[in-house]
Short mmCIF file of C-alpha atoms in Angstrom, two decimals:
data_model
loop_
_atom_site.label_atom_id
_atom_site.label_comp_id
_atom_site.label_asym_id
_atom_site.label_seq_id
_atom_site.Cartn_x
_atom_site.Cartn_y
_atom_site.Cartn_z
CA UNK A 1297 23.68 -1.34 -10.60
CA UNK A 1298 21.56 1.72 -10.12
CA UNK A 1299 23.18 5.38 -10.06
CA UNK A 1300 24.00 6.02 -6.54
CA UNK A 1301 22.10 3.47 -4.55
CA UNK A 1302 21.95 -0.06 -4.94
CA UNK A 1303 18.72 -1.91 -6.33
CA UNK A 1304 19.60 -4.12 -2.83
CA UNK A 1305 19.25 -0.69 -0.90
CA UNK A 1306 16.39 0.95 -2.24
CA UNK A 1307 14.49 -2.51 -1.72
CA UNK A 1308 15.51 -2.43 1.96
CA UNK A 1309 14.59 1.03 2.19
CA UNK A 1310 10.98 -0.19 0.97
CA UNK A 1311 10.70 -2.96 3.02
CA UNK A 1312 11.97 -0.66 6.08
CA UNK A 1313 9.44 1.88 5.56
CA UNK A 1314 6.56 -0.81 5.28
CA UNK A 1315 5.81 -0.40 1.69
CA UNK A 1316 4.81 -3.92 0.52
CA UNK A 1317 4.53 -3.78 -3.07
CA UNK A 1318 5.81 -6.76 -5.15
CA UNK A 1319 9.04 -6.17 -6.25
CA UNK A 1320 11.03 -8.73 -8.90
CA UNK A 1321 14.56 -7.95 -9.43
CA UNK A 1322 16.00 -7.82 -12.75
CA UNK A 1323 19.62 -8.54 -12.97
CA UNK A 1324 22.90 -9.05 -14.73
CA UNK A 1325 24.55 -10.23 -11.89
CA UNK A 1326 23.29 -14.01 -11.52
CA UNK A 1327 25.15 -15.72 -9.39
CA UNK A 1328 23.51 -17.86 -6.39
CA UNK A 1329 24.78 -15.16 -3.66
CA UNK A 1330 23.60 -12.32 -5.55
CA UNK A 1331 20.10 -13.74 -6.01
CA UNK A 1332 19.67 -14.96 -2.22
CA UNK A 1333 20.60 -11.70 -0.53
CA UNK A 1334 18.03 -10.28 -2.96
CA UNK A 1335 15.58 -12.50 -1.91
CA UNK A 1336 16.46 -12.16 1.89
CA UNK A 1337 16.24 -8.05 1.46
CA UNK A 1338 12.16 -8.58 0.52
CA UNK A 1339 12.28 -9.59 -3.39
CA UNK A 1340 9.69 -11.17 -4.17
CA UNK A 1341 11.34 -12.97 -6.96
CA UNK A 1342 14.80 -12.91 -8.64
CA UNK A 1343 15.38 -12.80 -12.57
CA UNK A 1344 18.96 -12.99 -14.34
CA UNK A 1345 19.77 -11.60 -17.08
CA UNK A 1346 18.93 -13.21 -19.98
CA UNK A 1347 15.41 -13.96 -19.74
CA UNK A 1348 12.91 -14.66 -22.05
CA UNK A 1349 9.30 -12.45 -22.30
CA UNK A 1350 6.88 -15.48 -21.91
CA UNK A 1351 9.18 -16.33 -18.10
CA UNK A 1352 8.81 -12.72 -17.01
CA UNK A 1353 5.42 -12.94 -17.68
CA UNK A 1354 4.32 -15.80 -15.85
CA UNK A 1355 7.05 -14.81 -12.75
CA UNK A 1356 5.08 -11.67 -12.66
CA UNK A 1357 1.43 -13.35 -12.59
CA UNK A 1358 2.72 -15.94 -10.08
CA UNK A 1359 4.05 -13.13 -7.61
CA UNK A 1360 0.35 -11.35 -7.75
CA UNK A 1361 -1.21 -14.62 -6.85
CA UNK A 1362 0.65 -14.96 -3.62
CA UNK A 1363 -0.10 -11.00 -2.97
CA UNK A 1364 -3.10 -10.84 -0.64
CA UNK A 1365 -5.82 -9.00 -1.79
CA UNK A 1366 -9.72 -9.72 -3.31
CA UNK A 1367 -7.55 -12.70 -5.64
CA UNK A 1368 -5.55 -13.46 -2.64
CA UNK A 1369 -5.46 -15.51 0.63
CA UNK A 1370 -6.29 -12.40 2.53
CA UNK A 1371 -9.57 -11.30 4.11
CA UNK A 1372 -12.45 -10.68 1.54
CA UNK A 1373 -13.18 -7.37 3.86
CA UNK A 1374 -11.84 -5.13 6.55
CA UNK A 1375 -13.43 -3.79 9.41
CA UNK A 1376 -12.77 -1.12 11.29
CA UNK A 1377 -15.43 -0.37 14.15
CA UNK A 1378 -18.88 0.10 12.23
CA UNK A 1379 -16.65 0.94 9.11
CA UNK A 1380 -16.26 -2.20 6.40
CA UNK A 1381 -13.77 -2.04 3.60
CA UNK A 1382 -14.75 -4.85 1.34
CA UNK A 1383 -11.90 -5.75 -0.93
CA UNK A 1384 -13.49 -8.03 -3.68
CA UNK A 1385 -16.54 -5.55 -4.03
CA UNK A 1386 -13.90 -2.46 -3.72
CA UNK A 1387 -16.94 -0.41 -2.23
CA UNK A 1388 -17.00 0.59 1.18
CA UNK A 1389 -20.15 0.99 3.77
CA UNK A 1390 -20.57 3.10 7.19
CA UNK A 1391 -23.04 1.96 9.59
CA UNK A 1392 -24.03 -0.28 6.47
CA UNK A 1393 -24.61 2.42 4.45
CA UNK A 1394 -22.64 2.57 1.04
CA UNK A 1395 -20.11 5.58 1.16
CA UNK A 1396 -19.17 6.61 -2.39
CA UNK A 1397 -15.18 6.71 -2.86
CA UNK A 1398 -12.81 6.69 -5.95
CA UNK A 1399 -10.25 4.74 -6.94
CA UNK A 1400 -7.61 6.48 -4.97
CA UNK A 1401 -9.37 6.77 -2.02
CA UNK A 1402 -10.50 3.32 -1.46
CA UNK A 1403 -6.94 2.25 -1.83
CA UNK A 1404 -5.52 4.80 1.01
CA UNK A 1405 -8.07 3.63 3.19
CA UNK A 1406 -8.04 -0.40 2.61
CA UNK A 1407 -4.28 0.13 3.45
CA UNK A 1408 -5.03 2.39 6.41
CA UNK A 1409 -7.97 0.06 7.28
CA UNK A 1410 -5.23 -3.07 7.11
CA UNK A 1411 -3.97 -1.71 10.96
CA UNK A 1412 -6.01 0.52 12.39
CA UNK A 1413 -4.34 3.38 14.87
CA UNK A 1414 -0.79 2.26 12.97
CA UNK A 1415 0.22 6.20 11.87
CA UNK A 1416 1.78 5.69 8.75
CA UNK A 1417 4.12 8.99 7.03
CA UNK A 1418 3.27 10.39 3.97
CA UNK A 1419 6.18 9.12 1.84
CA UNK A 1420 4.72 5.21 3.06
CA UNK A 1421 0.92 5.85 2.10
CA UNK A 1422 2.72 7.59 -1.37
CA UNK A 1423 4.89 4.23 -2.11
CA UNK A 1424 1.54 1.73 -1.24
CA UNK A 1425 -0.75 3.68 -2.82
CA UNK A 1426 0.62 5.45 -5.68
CA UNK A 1427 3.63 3.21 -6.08
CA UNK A 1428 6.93 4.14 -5.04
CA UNK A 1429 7.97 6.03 -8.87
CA UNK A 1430 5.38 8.44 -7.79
CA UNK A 1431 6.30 11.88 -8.72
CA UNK A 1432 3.95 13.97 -7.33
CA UNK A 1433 3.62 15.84 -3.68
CA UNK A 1434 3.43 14.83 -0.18
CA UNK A 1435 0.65 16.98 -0.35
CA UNK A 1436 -1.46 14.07 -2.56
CA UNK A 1437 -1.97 12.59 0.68
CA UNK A 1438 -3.15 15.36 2.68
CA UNK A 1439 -5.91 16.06 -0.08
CA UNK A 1440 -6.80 12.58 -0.33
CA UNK A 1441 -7.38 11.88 3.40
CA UNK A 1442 -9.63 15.40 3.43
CA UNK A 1443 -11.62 14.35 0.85
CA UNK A 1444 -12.13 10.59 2.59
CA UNK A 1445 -12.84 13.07 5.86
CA UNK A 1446 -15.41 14.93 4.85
CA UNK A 1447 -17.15 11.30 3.19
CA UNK A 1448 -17.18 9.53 6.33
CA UNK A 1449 -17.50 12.55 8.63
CA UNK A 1450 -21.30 13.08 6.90
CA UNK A 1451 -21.68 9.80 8.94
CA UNK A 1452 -21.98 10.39 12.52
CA UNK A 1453 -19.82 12.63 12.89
CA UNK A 1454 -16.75 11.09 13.89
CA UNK A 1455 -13.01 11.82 12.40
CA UNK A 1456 -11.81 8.71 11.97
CA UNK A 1457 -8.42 9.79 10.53
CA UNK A 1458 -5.78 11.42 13.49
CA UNK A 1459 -3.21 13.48 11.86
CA UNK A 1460 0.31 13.55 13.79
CA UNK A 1461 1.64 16.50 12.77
CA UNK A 1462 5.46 16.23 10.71
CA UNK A 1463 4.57 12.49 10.59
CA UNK A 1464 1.42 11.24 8.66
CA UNK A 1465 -1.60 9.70 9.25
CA UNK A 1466 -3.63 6.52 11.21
CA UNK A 1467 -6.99 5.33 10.55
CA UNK A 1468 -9.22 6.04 14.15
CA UNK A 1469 -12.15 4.14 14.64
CA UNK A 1470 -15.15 5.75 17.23
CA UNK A 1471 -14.28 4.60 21.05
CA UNK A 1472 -17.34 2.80 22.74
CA UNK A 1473 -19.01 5.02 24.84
#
């Protein structure tokens, strides 16, 4: 009961542009139809109005413990050619040499790292990595991945991100010579 698109719509716009961030509706409407198509659009969860605090709570902490991630079932590390994104450590080494990265930055690329040569748009690395209530620029991006450039460029040489112009970005490990 959003103004002019559906909660139902905006999730299937999320899960349609590959932005996988938890999502657990919060509704008046309660009825069993209502909550399965929610849950068959991508919720993670489904909540009718009323709830209590303490329920949301724990709903919340049990949808983050499915999530893969360092606490999840998912890999412990990522890598990409000589390039490792370690997860639980959040640090990230080239050629086993630590590369120094902030916060930001070691999120774009452990969701770039996730599938390497995938080119992902702008508004997508915006709604994984800042979230999707983000209200800054596209241009956050484009700064973000020149910074991470320049970090693992000092390595080697190599580019490892290819830009495709109008559309956004994919993570490009060396080829084997």
């Amino acid at each position: 009961m959003l103004p002019g698109m559906s909660g139902i719509e905006v999730l299937r716009v999320m899960r349609a542009e590959g932005i996988a961030t938890p999502v657990i509706i919060l509704s008046a409407k309660g009825d069993e139809l209502d909550r399965v198509v929610g849950l068959k659009v991508g919720a993670d969860d489904y909540v009718a109005k009323p709830f209590s605090r303490p329920e949301l709570l724990a709903r919340i902490e049990a949808v983050l413990r499915r999530r893969p991630g360092p606490a999840g079932s998912g890999p412990a590390a990522l890598e990409v050619g000589p390039l490792r994104v370690d997860l639980a450590r959040r640090s990230v080494t080239l050629d086993g040499a630590e590369v120094g990265v902030t916060l930001r930055e070691f999120d774009l690329l452990a969701h770039l790292a996730r599938e390497p040569e995938r080119i992902f748009s702008r508004d997508q690395l915006l709604g994984a990595v800042w979230g999707i209530d983000y209200a800054g620029e596209e241009r956050t991006v484009d700064v973000h991945v020149s910074w991470l450039r320049r970090k693992l460029r000092g390595r080697g040489g190599h580019d490892w991100f290819r830009t495709v112009r109008g559309v956004g970005y994919a993570l490009s490990p060396p080829t084997e010579r």
